[in-house]
mmCIF file of C-alpha atoms in Angstrom:
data_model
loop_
_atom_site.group_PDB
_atom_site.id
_atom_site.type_symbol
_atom_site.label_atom_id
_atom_site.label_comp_id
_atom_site.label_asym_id
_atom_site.label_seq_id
_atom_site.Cartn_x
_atom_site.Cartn_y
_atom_site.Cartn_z
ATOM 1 C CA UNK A 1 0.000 0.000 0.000
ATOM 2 C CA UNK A 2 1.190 3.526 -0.172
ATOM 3 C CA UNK A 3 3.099 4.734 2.158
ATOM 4 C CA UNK A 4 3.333 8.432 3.872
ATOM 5 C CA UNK A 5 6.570 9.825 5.516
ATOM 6 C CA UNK A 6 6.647 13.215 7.617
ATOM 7 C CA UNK A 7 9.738 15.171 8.577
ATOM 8 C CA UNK A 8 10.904 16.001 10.516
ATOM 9 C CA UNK A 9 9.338 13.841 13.601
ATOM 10 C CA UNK A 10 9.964 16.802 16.094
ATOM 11 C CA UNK A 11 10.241 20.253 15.974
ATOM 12 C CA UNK A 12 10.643 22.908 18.824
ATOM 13 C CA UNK A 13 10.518 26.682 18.113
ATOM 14 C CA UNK A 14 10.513 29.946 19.744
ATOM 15 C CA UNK A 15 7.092 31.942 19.191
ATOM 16 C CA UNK A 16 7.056 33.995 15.765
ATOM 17 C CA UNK A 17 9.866 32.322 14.001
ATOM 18 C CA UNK A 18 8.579 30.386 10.613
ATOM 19 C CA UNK A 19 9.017 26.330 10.097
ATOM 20 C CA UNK A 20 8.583 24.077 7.450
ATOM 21 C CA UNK A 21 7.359 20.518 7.329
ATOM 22 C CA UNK A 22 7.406 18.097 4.989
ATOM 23 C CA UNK A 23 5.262 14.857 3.876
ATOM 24 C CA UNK A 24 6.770 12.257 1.340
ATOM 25 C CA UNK A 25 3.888 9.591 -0.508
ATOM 26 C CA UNK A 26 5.065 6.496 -2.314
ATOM 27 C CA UNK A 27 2.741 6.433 -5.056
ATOM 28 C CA UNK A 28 -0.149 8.805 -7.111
ATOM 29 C CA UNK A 29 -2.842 10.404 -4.674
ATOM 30 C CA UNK A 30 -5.965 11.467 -5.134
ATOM 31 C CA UNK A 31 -6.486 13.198 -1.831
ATOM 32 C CA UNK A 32 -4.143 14.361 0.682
ATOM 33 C CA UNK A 33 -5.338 16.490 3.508
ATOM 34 C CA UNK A 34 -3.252 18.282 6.647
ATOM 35 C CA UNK A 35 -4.634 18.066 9.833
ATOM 36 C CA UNK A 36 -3.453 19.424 13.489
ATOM 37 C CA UNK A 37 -3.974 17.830 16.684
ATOM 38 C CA UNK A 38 -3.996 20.062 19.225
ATOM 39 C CA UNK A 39 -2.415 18.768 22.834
ATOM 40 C CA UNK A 40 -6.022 17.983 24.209
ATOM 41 C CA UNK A 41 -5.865 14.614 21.206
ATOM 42 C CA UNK A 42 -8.880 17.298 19.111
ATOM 43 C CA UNK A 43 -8.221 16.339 15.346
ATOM 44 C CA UNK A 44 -8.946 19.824 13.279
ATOM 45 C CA UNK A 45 -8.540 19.319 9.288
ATOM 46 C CA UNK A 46 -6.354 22.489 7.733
ATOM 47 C CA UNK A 47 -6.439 21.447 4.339
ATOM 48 C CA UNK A 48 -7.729 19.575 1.328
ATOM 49 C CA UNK A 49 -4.876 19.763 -1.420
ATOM 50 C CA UNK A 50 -3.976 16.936 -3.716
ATOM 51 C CA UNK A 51 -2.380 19.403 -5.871
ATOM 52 C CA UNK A 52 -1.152 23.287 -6.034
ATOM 53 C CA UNK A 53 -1.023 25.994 -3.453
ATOM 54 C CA UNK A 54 -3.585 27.324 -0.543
ATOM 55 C CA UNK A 55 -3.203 29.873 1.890
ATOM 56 C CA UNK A 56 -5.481 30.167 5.383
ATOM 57 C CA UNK A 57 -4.140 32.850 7.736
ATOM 58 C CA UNK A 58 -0.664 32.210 8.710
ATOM 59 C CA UNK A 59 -0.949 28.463 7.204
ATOM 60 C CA UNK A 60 -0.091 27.814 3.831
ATOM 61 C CA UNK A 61 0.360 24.110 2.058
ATOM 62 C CA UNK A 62 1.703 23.291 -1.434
ATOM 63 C CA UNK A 63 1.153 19.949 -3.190
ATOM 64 C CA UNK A 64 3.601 18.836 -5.777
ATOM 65 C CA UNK A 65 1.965 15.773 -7.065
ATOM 66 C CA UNK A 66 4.287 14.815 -9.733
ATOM 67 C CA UNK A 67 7.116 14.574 -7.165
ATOM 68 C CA UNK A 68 5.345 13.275 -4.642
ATOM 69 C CA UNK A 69 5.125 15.477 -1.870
ATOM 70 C CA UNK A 70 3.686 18.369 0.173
ATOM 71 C CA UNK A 71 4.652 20.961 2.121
ATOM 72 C CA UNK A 72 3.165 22.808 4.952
ATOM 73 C CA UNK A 73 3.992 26.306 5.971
ATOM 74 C CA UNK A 74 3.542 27.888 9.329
ATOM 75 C CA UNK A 75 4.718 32.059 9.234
ATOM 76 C CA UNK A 76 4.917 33.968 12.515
ATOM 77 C CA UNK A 77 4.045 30.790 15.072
ATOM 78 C CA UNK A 78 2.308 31.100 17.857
ATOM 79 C CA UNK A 79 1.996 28.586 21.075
ATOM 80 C CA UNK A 80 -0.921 28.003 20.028
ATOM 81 C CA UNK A 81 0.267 26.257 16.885
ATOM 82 C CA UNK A 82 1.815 23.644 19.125
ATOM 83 C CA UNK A 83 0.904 19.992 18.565
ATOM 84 C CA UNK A 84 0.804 16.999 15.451
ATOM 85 C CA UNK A 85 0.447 17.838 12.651
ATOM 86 C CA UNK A 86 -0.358 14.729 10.196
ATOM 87 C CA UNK A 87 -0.641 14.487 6.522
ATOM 88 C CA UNK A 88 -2.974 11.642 5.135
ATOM 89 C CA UNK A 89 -3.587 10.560 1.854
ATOM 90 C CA UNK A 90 -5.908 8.524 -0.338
ATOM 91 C CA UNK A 91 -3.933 6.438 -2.933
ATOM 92 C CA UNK A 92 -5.575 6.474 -6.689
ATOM 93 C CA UNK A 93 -6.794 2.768 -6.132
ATOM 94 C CA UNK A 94 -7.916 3.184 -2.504
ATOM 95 C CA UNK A 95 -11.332 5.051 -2.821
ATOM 96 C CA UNK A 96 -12.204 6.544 0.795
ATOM 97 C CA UNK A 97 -8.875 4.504 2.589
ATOM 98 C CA UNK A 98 -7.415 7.591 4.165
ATOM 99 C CA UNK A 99 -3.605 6.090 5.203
ATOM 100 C CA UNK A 100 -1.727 8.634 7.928
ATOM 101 C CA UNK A 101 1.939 9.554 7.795
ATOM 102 C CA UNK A 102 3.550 9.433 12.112
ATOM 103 C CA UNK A 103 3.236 13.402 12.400
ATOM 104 C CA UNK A 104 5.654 16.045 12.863
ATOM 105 C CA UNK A 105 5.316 16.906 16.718
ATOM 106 C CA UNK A 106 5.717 20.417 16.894
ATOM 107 C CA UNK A 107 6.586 22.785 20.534
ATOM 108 C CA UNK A 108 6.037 26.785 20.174
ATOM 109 C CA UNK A 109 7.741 28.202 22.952
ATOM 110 C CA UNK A 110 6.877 31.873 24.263
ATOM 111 C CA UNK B 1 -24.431 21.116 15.244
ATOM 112 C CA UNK B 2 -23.193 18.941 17.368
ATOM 113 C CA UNK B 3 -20.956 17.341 15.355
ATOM 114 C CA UNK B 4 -19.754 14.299 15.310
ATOM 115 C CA UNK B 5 -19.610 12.952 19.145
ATOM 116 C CA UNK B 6 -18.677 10.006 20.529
ATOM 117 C CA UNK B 7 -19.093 7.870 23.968
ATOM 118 C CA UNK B 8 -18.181 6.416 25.995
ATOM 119 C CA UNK B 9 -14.981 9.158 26.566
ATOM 120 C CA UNK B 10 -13.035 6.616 28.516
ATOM 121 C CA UNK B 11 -13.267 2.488 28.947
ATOM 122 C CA UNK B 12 -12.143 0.288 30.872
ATOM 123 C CA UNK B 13 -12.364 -3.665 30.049
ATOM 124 C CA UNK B 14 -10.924 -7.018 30.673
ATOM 125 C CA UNK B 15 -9.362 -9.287 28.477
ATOM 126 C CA UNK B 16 -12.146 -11.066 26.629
ATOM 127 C CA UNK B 17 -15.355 -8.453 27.169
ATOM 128 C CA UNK B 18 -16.869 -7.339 24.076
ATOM 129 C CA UNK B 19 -17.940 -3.535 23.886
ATOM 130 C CA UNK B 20 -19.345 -1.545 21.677
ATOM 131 C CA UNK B 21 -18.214 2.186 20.715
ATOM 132 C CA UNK B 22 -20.809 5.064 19.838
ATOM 133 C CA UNK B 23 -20.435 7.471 17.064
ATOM 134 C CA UNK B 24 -23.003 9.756 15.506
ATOM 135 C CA UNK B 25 -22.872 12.687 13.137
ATOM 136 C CA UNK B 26 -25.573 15.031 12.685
ATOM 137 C CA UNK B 27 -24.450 16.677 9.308
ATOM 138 C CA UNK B 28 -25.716 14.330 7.083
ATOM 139 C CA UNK B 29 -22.397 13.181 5.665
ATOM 140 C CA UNK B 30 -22.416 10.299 3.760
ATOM 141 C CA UNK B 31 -18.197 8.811 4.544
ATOM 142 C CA UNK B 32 -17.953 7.845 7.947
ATOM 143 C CA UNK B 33 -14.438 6.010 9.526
ATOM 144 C CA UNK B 34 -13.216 4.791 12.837
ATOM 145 C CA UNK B 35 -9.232 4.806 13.403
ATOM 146 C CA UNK B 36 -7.163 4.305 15.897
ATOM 147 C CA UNK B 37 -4.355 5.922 17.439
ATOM 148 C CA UNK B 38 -1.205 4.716 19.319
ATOM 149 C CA UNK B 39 1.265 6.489 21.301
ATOM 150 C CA UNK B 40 3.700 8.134 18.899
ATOM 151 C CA UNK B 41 2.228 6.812 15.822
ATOM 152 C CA UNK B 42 -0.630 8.149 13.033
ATOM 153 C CA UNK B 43 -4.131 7.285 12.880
ATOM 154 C CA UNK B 44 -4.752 4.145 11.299
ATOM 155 C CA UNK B 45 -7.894 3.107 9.329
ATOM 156 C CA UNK B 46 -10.108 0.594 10.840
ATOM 157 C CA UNK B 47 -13.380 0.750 9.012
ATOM 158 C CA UNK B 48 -14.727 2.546 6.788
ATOM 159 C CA UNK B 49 -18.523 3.488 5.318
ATOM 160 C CA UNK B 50 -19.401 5.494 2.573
ATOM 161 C CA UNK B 51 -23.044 5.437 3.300
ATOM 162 C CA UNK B 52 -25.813 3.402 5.093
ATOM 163 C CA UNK B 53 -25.852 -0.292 4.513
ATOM 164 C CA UNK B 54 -21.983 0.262 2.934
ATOM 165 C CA UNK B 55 -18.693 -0.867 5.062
ATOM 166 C CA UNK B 56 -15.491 -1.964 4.431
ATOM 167 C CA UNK B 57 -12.349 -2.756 5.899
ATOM 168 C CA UNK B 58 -9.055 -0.712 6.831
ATOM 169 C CA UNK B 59 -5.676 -1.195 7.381
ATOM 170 C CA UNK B 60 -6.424 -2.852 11.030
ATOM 171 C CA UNK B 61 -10.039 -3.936 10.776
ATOM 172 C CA UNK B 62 -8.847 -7.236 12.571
ATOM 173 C CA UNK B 63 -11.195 -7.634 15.844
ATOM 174 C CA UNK B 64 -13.611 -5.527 15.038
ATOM 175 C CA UNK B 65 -16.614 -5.178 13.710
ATOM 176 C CA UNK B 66 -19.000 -2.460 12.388
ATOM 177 C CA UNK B 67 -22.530 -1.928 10.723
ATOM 178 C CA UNK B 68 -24.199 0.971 9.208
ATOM 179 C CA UNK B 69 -27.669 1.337 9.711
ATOM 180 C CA UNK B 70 -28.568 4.711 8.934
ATOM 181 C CA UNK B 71 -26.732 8.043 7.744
ATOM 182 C CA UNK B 72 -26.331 9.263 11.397
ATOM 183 C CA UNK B 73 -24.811 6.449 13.291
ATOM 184 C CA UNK B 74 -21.421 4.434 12.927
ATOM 185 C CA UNK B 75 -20.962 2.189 15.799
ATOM 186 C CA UNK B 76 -17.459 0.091 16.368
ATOM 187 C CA UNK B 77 -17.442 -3.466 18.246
ATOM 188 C CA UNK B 78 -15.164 -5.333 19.916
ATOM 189 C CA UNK B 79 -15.494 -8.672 19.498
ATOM 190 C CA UNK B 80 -13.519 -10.415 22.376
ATOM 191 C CA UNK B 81 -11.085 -7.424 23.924
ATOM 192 C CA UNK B 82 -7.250 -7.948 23.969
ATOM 193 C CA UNK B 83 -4.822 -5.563 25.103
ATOM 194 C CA UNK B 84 -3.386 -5.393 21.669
ATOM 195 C CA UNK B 85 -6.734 -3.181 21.531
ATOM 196 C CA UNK B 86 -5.508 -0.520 24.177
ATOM 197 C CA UNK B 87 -5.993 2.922 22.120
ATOM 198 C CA UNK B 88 -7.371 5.601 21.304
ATOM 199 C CA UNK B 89 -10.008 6.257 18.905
ATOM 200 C CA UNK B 90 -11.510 8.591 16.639
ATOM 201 C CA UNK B 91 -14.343 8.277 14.540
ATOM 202 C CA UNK B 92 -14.444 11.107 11.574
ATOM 203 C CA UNK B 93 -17.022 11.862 9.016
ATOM 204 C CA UNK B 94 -17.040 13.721 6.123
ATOM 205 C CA UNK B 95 -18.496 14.976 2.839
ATOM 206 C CA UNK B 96 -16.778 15.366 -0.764
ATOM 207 C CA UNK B 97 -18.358 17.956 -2.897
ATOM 208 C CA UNK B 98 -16.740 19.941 -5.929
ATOM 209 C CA UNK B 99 -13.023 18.205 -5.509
ATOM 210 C CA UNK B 100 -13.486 18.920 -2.151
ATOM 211 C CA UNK B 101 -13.129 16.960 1.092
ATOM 212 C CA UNK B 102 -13.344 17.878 4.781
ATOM 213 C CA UNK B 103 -13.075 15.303 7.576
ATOM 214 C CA UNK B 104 -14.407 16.171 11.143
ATOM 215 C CA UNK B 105 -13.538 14.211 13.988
ATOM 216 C CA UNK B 106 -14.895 13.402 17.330
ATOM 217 C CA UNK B 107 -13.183 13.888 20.606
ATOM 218 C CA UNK B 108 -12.053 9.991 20.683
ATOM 219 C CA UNK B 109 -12.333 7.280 22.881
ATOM 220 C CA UNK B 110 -9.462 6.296 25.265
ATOM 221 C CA UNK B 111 -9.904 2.359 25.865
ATOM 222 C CA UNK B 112 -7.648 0.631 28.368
ATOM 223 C CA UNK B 113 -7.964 -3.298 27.951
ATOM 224 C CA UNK B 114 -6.112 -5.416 31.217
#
């Protein structure tokens, strides 16, 4: 089945600086979403992007299908941001099978 | 709205109980999925239903079972609890409309098997 790596698995930063993470699929996709889970285990969805660029607030996500993988941007963090945040994705042949990447674990610090 | 919501919040059972968790959505969305979570680790797909009468299995589905009665409700059982089974989980629901998808989770279930 297809597989979904994040990176990096941990991330600590001081409030307002800018990060980066990353999330690597092995094969075509159909859907791939971003989701945060705040330190209370809620699950909030960010995005829906299987392909191209989208922009909500300080978040921002870009899909590069043809390589395979998608970024998501967080500008001016907050503590707030802190927590998972998991990409998941839906392979072309697995109709409704969302599969999860581990999550980047991430620590805003004031 | 309420959401989707989900009981019990917190179980306790013994090796070899069966249980059954709750999960309801009252947004009329046709997908509905259960998953669970470890410590450290993604969700992972256990079932799946992409409307009433309609299930299917996930990457775990092993142990459990589920059914599909109407649009609202999307209950999870436990056959014969093993620790193995110790989790947490989430049921999610969710509509796709226009090339677009939004999932919406409930609060989860934390299950503790001895």
């Amino acid at each position: 089945g297809i597989q979904v790596e994040q990176s990096p698995p941990d991330l600590i930063l001081q409030e307002g600086a800018n990060s980066t993470l990353r999330c690597n699929f092995s094969d075509s996709v159909n859907n791939l979403q971003w989701f945060h889970q705040n330190p209370w285990g809620q699950l909030i969805n960010l995005f829906y992007i299987p392909s191209g660029t989208k922009q909500n607030g300080r978040l921002s996500a870009t899909t590069v299908a043809t390589e395979r993988y998608s970024l998501l941007y967080i500008s001016s963090s907050q503590t707030t941001d802190s927590g998972v945040y998991f990409c998941a994705v839906e392979g072309m042949d697995s109709s409704y099978k969302l599969i999860f990447g581990s999550g980047t674990r991430l620590l805003v610090r004031p | 709205n309420a959401g989707v919501t989900q009981t019990p919040k917190f179980q306790v059972l013994k090796t070899g109980q069966s249980m059954t968790l709750q999960c309801a959505q009252d947004m009329n969305h046709e997908y509905m999925s259960w998953y669970r979570q470890d410590p450290g680790m993604g969700l992972r797909l256990i079932h799946y239903s992409v409307g009433a009468g309609i299930t299917d299995q996930g990457e775990v589905p092993n142990g459990y079972n589920v059914s599909r009665s109407t649009t609202e409700d999307f209950p999870l059982r436990l056959l014969s609890a093993a620790p193995s089974q110790t989790s947490v989980y989430f049921c999610a629901s969710s509509y796709r409309s226009g090339g677009q998808e939004t999932q919406y989770f409930g609060p989860g279930t934390r299950l503790l098997v001895l």
